[in-house]
XYZ file of C-alpha atoms in Angstrom:
555
model
C -59.893 42.548 41.051
C -62.051 39.382 41.004
C -62.931 38.034 37.572
C -66.287 36.371 37.007
C -65.943 32.858 35.643
C -68.399 32.048 32.869
C -70.538 28.941 33.076
C -69.719 25.951 30.874
C -72.965 26.182 28.881
C -72.370 29.862 28.033
C -68.794 29.135 26.928
C -69.942 26.299 24.645
C -72.611 28.535 23.065
C -70.096 31.390 22.610
C -67.641 29.049 20.890
C -70.384 27.902 18.491
C -70.296 24.277 19.676
C -73.784 24.299 21.166
C -77.144 25.928 20.441
C -79.453 27.499 23.042
C -82.083 24.817 22.324
C -79.586 21.969 22.876
C -78.417 23.498 26.168
C -81.956 24.072 27.475
C -83.181 20.563 26.537
C -80.099 18.981 28.185
C -80.543 21.030 31.395
C -84.207 19.995 31.504
C -83.586 16.265 30.891
C -80.404 15.602 32.914
C -80.561 14.272 36.470
C -79.679 16.576 39.371
C -76.356 14.903 40.200
C -75.260 14.532 36.540
C -72.643 17.008 35.346
C -73.604 19.165 32.365
C -70.486 18.141 30.411
C -71.265 14.420 30.792
C -74.921 14.990 29.800
C -73.887 16.849 26.615
C -71.389 14.116 25.711
C -74.002 11.410 26.199
C -76.389 13.172 23.815
C -73.633 13.592 21.199
C -73.927 17.402 21.076
C -70.177 17.874 21.677
C -67.091 15.652 21.644
C -64.875 15.033 24.637
C -62.047 16.889 22.907
C -64.242 19.987 22.471
C -65.277 19.804 26.130
C -61.633 19.550 27.225
C -60.650 22.599 25.152
C -63.434 24.691 26.720
C -62.560 23.476 30.256
C -58.895 24.236 29.589
C -59.871 27.804 28.711
C -62.374 28.107 31.575
C -60.207 26.642 34.352
C -56.746 27.557 33.102
C -55.630 23.919 33.538
C -53.432 22.471 30.756
C -54.657 19.652 28.532
C -52.340 16.634 28.069
C -52.416 14.051 25.263
C -51.516 10.616 26.688
C -51.235 8.839 23.323
C -47.421 8.942 23.189
C -46.649 10.340 26.642
C -43.248 9.200 28.101
C -44.554 7.634 31.352
C -42.334 6.622 34.276
C -43.558 3.063 35.163
C -42.387 3.511 38.805
C -45.078 6.149 39.363
C -47.798 3.544 38.827
C -46.861 2.088 42.230
C -47.715 5.438 43.888
C -51.323 5.592 42.606
C -53.104 2.204 43.013
C -54.916 0.800 39.989
C -58.303 0.708 41.785
C -58.089 4.418 42.630
C -56.911 5.279 39.108
C -59.894 3.442 37.550
C -62.467 4.727 40.005
C -61.423 8.381 39.849
C -60.108 8.418 36.245
C -56.579 9.627 37.079
C -53.109 8.760 35.782
C -49.737 9.815 37.308
C -47.644 11.726 34.744
C -44.362 12.782 36.363
C -42.697 13.693 39.653
C -40.838 16.945 40.246
C -39.479 17.401 43.776
C -42.461 17.342 46.127
C -44.941 17.740 43.238
C -46.817 14.881 41.573
C -48.388 15.758 38.218
C -51.536 13.792 37.408
C -53.923 13.717 34.427
C -57.606 13.751 35.390
C -60.870 13.475 33.463
C -62.436 15.846 36.030
C -59.826 18.331 37.365
C -62.551 19.951 39.515
C -62.849 16.825 41.697
C -61.154 18.451 44.676
C -61.976 15.555 47.036
C -59.916 13.164 44.910
C -57.044 15.672 44.700
C -57.052 16.000 48.515
C -57.233 12.202 49.011
C -54.309 11.806 46.624
C -52.284 14.446 48.456
C -52.843 12.711 51.807
C -52.151 9.183 50.524
C -49.001 10.049 48.519
C -47.561 12.946 50.532
C -47.015 14.941 47.326
C -48.424 18.309 46.335
C -50.783 17.480 43.437
C -50.672 19.376 40.121
C -53.454 18.554 37.662
C -53.904 18.375 33.887
C -56.989 17.454 31.826
C -57.116 14.284 29.704
C -59.970 12.469 27.982
C -61.599 9.450 29.652
C -60.696 7.223 26.701
C -57.051 8.293 26.922
C -56.950 7.585 30.669
C -58.685 4.198 30.306
C -56.258 3.135 27.553
C -53.285 4.226 29.663
C -54.488 2.361 32.783
C -55.083 -0.785 30.712
C -51.712 -0.584 28.965
C -49.388 0.309 31.844
C -50.955 -1.117 35.005
C -51.883 -4.425 33.418
C -48.607 -4.882 31.556
C -46.832 -4.702 34.903
C -49.387 -7.095 36.371
C -49.004 -9.847 33.771
C -45.238 -9.762 33.186
C -44.647 -12.830 35.343
C -47.492 -14.737 33.723
C -46.433 -13.893 30.163
C -42.793 -14.733 30.360
C -42.511 -17.620 32.821
C -42.695 -21.065 31.280
C -45.690 -23.170 32.314
C -45.261 -25.523 35.283
C -45.705 -28.933 33.666
C -45.411 -30.645 37.069
C -48.508 -28.827 38.422
C -51.428 -31.166 38.977
C -54.591 -30.895 36.880
C -56.406 -29.818 40.056
C -53.992 -26.876 40.552
C -54.393 -25.767 36.925
C -58.186 -26.045 37.312
C -57.993 -23.796 40.396
C -56.008 -21.213 38.404
C -58.743 -20.774 35.812
C -61.575 -20.344 38.331
C -59.791 -18.370 41.082
C -60.734 -14.684 40.635
C -57.285 -13.549 41.812
C -55.272 -15.795 39.500
C -53.302 -14.031 36.714
C -55.105 -15.806 33.836
C -58.545 -14.790 35.179
C -57.399 -11.191 35.548
C -55.882 -11.274 32.052
C -59.178 -12.405 30.472
C -61.103 -9.781 32.465
C -58.627 -7.114 31.359
C -58.941 -8.124 27.657
C -62.753 -7.864 27.831
C -62.630 -4.590 29.803
C -60.127 -3.089 27.361
C -62.255 -4.116 24.341
C -65.374 -2.546 25.873
C -63.564 0.696 26.750
C -62.237 0.938 23.166
C -65.811 0.408 21.834
C -64.892 -2.812 20.009
C -67.618 -4.923 18.442
C -65.642 -8.198 18.520
C -62.650 -9.787 20.271
C -60.633 -12.275 18.165
C -58.218 -14.716 19.831
C -56.156 -16.179 16.979
C -53.790 -19.091 17.705
C -50.655 -19.049 15.533
C -47.799 -21.568 15.351
C -45.614 -19.837 17.986
C -47.899 -17.210 19.551
C -51.503 -16.146 20.245
C -52.738 -12.866 18.753
C -55.503 -10.841 20.428
C -57.322 -8.551 17.970
C -60.184 -6.100 18.438
C -62.634 -5.065 15.711
C -63.071 -1.308 16.108
C -65.383 0.539 13.702
C -65.431 -2.497 11.433
C -61.620 -2.849 11.169
C -59.504 -5.437 12.996
C -56.411 -4.231 14.850
C -53.909 -6.183 16.936
C -54.168 -5.359 20.626
C -51.480 -7.653 22.032
C -49.472 -10.807 21.293
C -49.241 -13.554 23.926
C -46.748 -16.458 24.123
C -47.998 -19.855 22.897
C -47.931 -21.433 26.365
C -50.766 -19.082 27.428
C -53.179 -20.543 24.858
C -54.620 -23.539 26.739
C -55.270 -21.688 30.016
C -56.725 -18.677 28.203
C -59.148 -20.883 26.218
C -60.071 -22.935 29.294
C -60.927 -19.777 31.255
C -63.080 -18.367 28.432
C -64.884 -21.714 27.996
C -65.660 -21.875 31.726
C -67.099 -18.320 31.562
C -69.319 -19.356 28.620
C -70.357 -22.727 30.159
C -68.733 -24.665 27.309
C -67.148 -28.118 27.436
C -63.459 -27.457 28.194
C -62.442 -31.015 27.194
C -63.930 -30.677 23.680
C -61.472 -29.062 21.265
C -62.326 -30.846 17.995
C -65.818 -29.425 17.444
C -67.077 -25.804 17.188
C -68.977 -24.583 20.264
C -71.212 -21.585 20.976
C -71.905 -19.930 24.302
C -72.749 -16.729 26.077
C -70.986 -14.705 28.775
C -72.571 -11.979 30.936
C -70.239 -9.584 32.753
C -70.419 -6.177 34.423
C -67.875 -3.634 33.142
C -67.833 -0.248 34.894
C -71.281 -1.041 36.369
C -72.711 -1.676 32.863
C -74.095 -5.088 31.849
C -72.160 -6.477 28.875
C -73.255 -9.597 26.985
C -70.695 -11.579 24.976
C -71.639 -14.073 22.266
C -68.919 -16.703 22.273
C -67.880 -18.914 19.360
C -64.977 -21.393 19.200
C -63.622 -22.980 16.014
C -60.907 -25.682 15.732
C -57.947 -24.617 13.549
C -54.611 -26.283 12.813
C -52.900 -24.327 15.625
C -55.677 -24.723 18.203
C -59.102 -23.230 18.799
C -59.865 -19.747 17.509
C -62.249 -17.771 19.721
C -64.446 -14.847 18.675
C -66.495 -12.905 21.229
C -69.165 -10.514 19.891
C -69.697 -7.672 22.373
C -73.303 -6.612 23.000
C -73.562 -3.552 25.229
C -76.928 -4.024 26.942
C -77.017 -0.397 28.096
C -76.662 1.003 24.577
C -79.638 2.854 23.153
C -81.664 0.671 20.812
C -84.968 2.450 21.044
C -84.329 5.587 19.025
C -84.992 5.178 15.306
C -83.570 8.649 14.606
C -80.068 7.579 15.747
C -79.702 4.755 13.216
C -78.560 6.978 10.342
C -81.759 6.991 8.262
C -82.109 10.014 5.978
C -85.437 11.924 6.324
C -87.033 10.325 3.227
C -85.856 6.789 4.037
C -86.960 7.130 7.684
C -90.438 8.276 6.656
C -90.780 5.371 4.190
C -89.493 2.790 6.690
C -91.769 3.958 9.532
C -94.766 3.909 7.200
C -94.055 0.270 6.282
C -93.482 -1.072 9.831
C -96.656 0.616 11.055
C -98.814 -1.302 8.548
C -100.993 -4.023 10.167
C -99.671 -6.865 7.980
C -97.100 -7.795 5.358
C -93.369 -8.569 5.353
C -90.558 -6.038 5.834
C -87.075 -7.446 5.143
C -83.697 -5.988 6.098
C -80.786 -7.177 3.951
C -77.040 -6.920 4.319
C -73.960 -8.979 5.238
C -72.995 -10.063 8.777
C -72.086 -7.096 10.972
C -74.024 -4.485 8.981
C -76.280 -3.484 11.879
C -79.412 -5.362 10.711
C -80.222 -6.546 14.258
C -79.970 -3.013 15.682
C -82.446 -1.739 13.080
C -84.844 -4.633 13.764
C -84.682 -4.087 17.539
C -85.263 -0.347 17.114
C -88.316 -1.125 14.965
C -89.622 -3.587 17.600
C -89.064 -1.017 20.346
C -91.117 1.497 18.398
C -93.968 -0.996 17.919
C -93.774 -2.319 21.506
C -96.835 -1.350 23.569
C -99.381 -2.932 25.906
C -101.880 -3.453 23.081
C -99.453 -5.364 20.839
C -98.278 -8.991 21.203
C -94.751 -9.198 19.753
C -92.989 -12.582 19.473
C -89.490 -13.118 18.039
C -87.532 -16.221 17.077
C -83.790 -15.584 16.869
C -80.461 -17.387 16.576
C -79.176 -16.276 18.996
C -81.286 -13.819 21.034
C -78.893 -10.835 21.051
C -80.662 -8.244 23.208
C -83.391 -9.060 25.708
C -86.230 -6.559 25.322
C -88.791 -5.970 28.052
C -92.378 -6.721 27.073
C -91.380 -8.819 24.041
C -91.513 -12.649 23.950
C -88.200 -13.912 22.525
C -87.475 -17.500 21.476
C -83.984 -18.943 21.036
C -83.509 -21.365 18.096
C -82.292 -24.769 19.318
C -81.593 -27.176 16.444
C -80.510 -29.916 18.916
C -84.139 -30.396 19.983
C -85.618 -29.586 16.566
C -86.570 -25.960 17.306
C -85.698 -24.297 13.987
C -86.939 -21.011 12.513
C -89.638 -22.911 10.599
C -90.954 -25.048 13.503
C -90.775 -22.114 15.937
C -92.600 -19.827 13.503
C -95.391 -22.412 13.113
C -95.906 -22.461 16.896
C -95.724 -18.644 17.162
C -98.754 -18.320 14.869
C -100.864 -20.238 17.451
C -99.907 -17.635 20.112
C -102.088 -14.848 18.678
C -99.215 -12.492 17.734
C -99.601 -9.044 16.156
C -95.949 -8.660 15.169
C -93.542 -11.527 14.450
C -89.776 -11.106 14.099
C -87.816 -13.941 12.465
C -84.052 -13.616 12.987
C -83.189 -14.712 9.456
C -84.911 -16.177 6.386
C -82.626 -19.048 5.399
C -84.790 -21.521 3.451
C -88.001 -22.027 1.479
C -89.901 -23.490 4.462
C -89.255 -20.431 6.656
C -90.171 -17.911 3.959
C -93.387 -19.797 3.102
C -94.556 -19.774 6.749
C -93.592 -16.059 7.009
C -95.707 -15.362 3.896
C -98.625 -17.346 5.358
C -98.305 -15.318 8.588
C -98.340 -11.999 6.719
C -101.349 -13.028 4.620
C -103.342 -13.887 7.760
C -103.015 -10.439 9.318
C -99.564 -10.361 10.927
C -96.675 -7.940 10.436
C -93.486 -9.978 9.869
C -90.020 -8.457 10.251
C -86.941 -10.426 9.203
C -83.453 -10.307 7.664
C -81.985 -11.841 4.531
C -78.349 -12.069 3.394
C -78.179 -10.339 0.004
C -76.174 -7.490 -1.535
C -79.013 -5.011 -2.053
C -82.787 -4.669 -1.996
C -83.356 -5.692 -5.647
C -81.171 -8.807 -5.210
C -83.422 -9.862 -2.303
C -86.362 -10.271 -4.691
C -84.289 -12.578 -6.943
C -83.062 -14.520 -3.882
C -86.627 -15.147 -2.649
C -87.727 -16.280 -6.128
C -84.674 -18.592 -6.320
C -85.786 -20.183 -3.039
C -88.862 -21.381 -4.915
C -91.428 -18.869 -3.637
C -94.380 -18.420 -5.994
C -94.301 -14.857 -7.457
C -98.006 -14.225 -6.697
C -97.456 -15.129 -2.995
C -94.390 -12.885 -2.812
C -96.157 -9.862 -4.300
C -99.190 -10.382 -2.069
C -97.123 -10.350 1.130
C -93.929 -8.293 0.644
C -94.209 -4.622 1.693
C -90.617 -3.354 1.591
C -86.957 -4.375 1.563
C -84.311 -2.284 3.355
C -80.650 -2.766 2.391
C -78.172 -1.555 5.007
C -74.404 -1.106 5.419
C -72.195 0.521 8.045
C -69.601 3.188 7.173
C -67.095 4.824 9.497
C -67.718 8.394 10.658
C -65.070 11.070 10.225
C -63.554 11.850 13.648
C -65.141 15.051 14.958
C -61.943 16.064 16.742
C -59.465 15.920 13.861
C -61.790 16.280 10.855
C -60.710 18.962 8.389
C -62.247 20.259 5.161
C -60.221 19.467 2.015
C -60.840 20.053 -1.706
C -62.489 17.092 -3.465
C -60.282 15.185 -5.930
C -61.153 14.998 -9.646
C -62.067 11.303 -9.214
C -64.481 12.189 -6.384
C -66.098 14.947 -8.444
C -66.516 12.464 -11.313
C -68.199 9.904 -8.996
C -70.673 12.527 -7.749
C -71.458 13.737 -11.283
C -72.240 10.135 -12.352
C -74.880 10.012 -9.596
C -76.304 13.459 -10.515
C -74.657 15.278 -7.590
C -71.876 17.827 -7.130
C -69.137 18.140 -4.519
C -66.391 20.728 -3.996
C -65.008 19.898 -0.542
C -64.654 16.661 1.455
C -64.437 16.290 5.245
C -61.541 14.031 6.312
C -59.857 13.124 9.610
C -56.113 13.714 9.905
C -55.727 11.295 12.851
C -55.549 12.038 16.580
C -55.431 10.188 19.909
C -59.247 10.187 20.145
C -59.578 8.106 16.946
C -56.367 6.069 17.431
C -54.781 7.947 14.484
C -57.282 6.474 11.980
C -59.217 9.658 11.155
C -62.488 7.836 11.877
C -64.477 7.354 15.068
C -67.780 5.513 15.325
C -70.006 4.248 12.526
C -73.266 5.233 10.865
C -75.615 3.235 8.636
C -76.460 3.949 5.010
C -79.792 2.635 3.717
C -81.779 1.749 0.609
C -85.544 1.445 1.190
C -87.308 -0.334 -1.701
C -91.116 -0.087 -1.532
C -92.914 -2.920 -3.374
C -95.390 -0.832 -5.387
C -97.978 -1.900 -7.989
C -95.548 -1.577 -10.945
C -92.920 -3.709 -9.190
C -95.560 -6.331 -8.265
C -96.602 -6.597 -11.935
C -92.950 -7.028 -12.993
C -92.387 -9.806 -10.410
C -95.580 -11.625 -11.424
C -94.656 -11.451 -15.120
C -91.183 -12.963 -14.441
C -89.205 -9.852 -15.451
C -85.393 -9.700 -15.173
C -83.670 -8.087 -12.110
C -82.573 -5.145 -14.311
C -86.265 -4.315 -14.841
C -86.796 -4.310 -11.049
C -83.925 -1.830 -10.702
C -85.331 0.448 -13.428
C -88.719 0.498 -11.669
C -86.991 1.245 -8.317
C -85.190 4.164 -9.975
C -88.444 5.524 -11.408
C -89.999 5.229 -7.922
C -87.264 7.582 -6.630
C -85.667 4.892 -4.456
C -82.525 6.244 -2.778
C -79.886 3.560 -3.476
C -77.081 2.698 -1.037
C -74.492 4.606 -3.090
C -76.691 7.725 -3.186
C -77.455 7.663 0.549
C -73.716 7.233 1.201
C -72.747 10.141 -1.068
C -75.342 12.344 0.672
C -73.588 11.576 3.975
C -70.269 12.527 2.321
C -71.805 15.875 1.311
C -72.906 16.366 4.935
C -69.309 15.774 6.133
C -70.242 12.612 8.066
C -68.096 10.100 6.149
C -65.714 9.871 3.160
C -66.076 8.689 -0.432
C -63.602 5.841 0.227
C -65.829 4.487 3.013
C -68.960 4.584 0.855
C -67.256 2.842 -2.099
C -65.946 0.174 0.306
C -69.503 -1.006 1.039
C -71.622 0.148 -1.936
C -71.181 -0.501 -5.662
C -70.973 2.380 -8.123
C -73.124 1.529 -11.168
């Protein structure tokens, strides 16, 4: 008797992973050739692990975890790397005339048939996540590929011309190694690649969700060729190793444009390289995906939609300030508005917005650039960072003459930003006349949706919540799985503090009050401080108390 197979959407609704509204909106918005599963993943409605579990039930195909799978390296010769990457497949084991493979899409019957014809084996399939497959391809195929390069001593008799050819020839091992490092970092959703020269080795580290982790260790003799190749990609001077250099690399990874900000720094063991990864295809135009709570979002939108004044975003390096600024610009971007930015460097190129790159070598600083911008009839001006008195004074002048100015400042919280601006020598009456709001921002890691479990809150956690006028009974924590690299966290979300400069706060600034008075006024104005916004996200099961206390101070 034939059994009717349920559709994926119905199964996800039945299992409580998806609502009818989410399914209908996804079906309406997705393109005709896009698979429903991929569309749901892209919108963040389900995780890949949840999709795999439902497919496993629907198709009756087993799910395999590749994190610690005992692979046979010989099988990687049977399935070429190009095919494995293109079709997202990995050979698992061989049993007689059967070849077992892990696939991201086990319903891709054309690939299964092609594999059967090219290998001569009967193909048995299992489901694995795309991230798992990508990590496996990177680890096993490329390790085989670079064995000769890693362990053979350098040829000191080779001419300089031959070595030069090696670092520009696309088929040379060092070029492929650099490409593989970048590709691996992008697939693991790293924000930065660190190449750290040590006395006897070179360490490659990736920053994933704000934490550095060692990806691989290379022998010392690889250092010079590796650095030379990266410098050539970033159009840097390969003969200069005593001075810091900055550059930019544009590459295509899996048909996506990736921008890399490159920085070199001389150290005692050679030049350290850091590459900041900017995924140009990532969504920067949706304010609702930045992590703002409902109250903070409403307050922030109200301030950036005012015709003039200054809105500042504060926080340390790597706290997502640029993403928030770009999202704000995207919201304000329209035909009727002239938006000009001056940045160091220009991170994302936005269509319809005039962006200027700071160039101190020719005297184009934030201050001089900002002066020229004001002659270009702008409506909105974005200054990458307020670093000195001259820049802040011109920004104030711009805001007082009918412009909205958005910028960033490096301070610990919103109240500290007021003190910092006054310390720069800004007159209090000018500051109060121009400043609309200050937003403090930090990034915290999200609990992994695949391995997150509910646990009772500890006494210390309950005490922390009580001190902030809240209560908590249970905490959501990740136990660690292959999806989150056994960390219990996957992805990051921002916590915010939106300080509105109201009449009472203006009076306090003008009268020269102490920073503690500013904080008291902010509290009376029902400002949601960083710690409170973080603890709210703990209550919602998004992050943990440890993460919030790592970035926000408990008063």
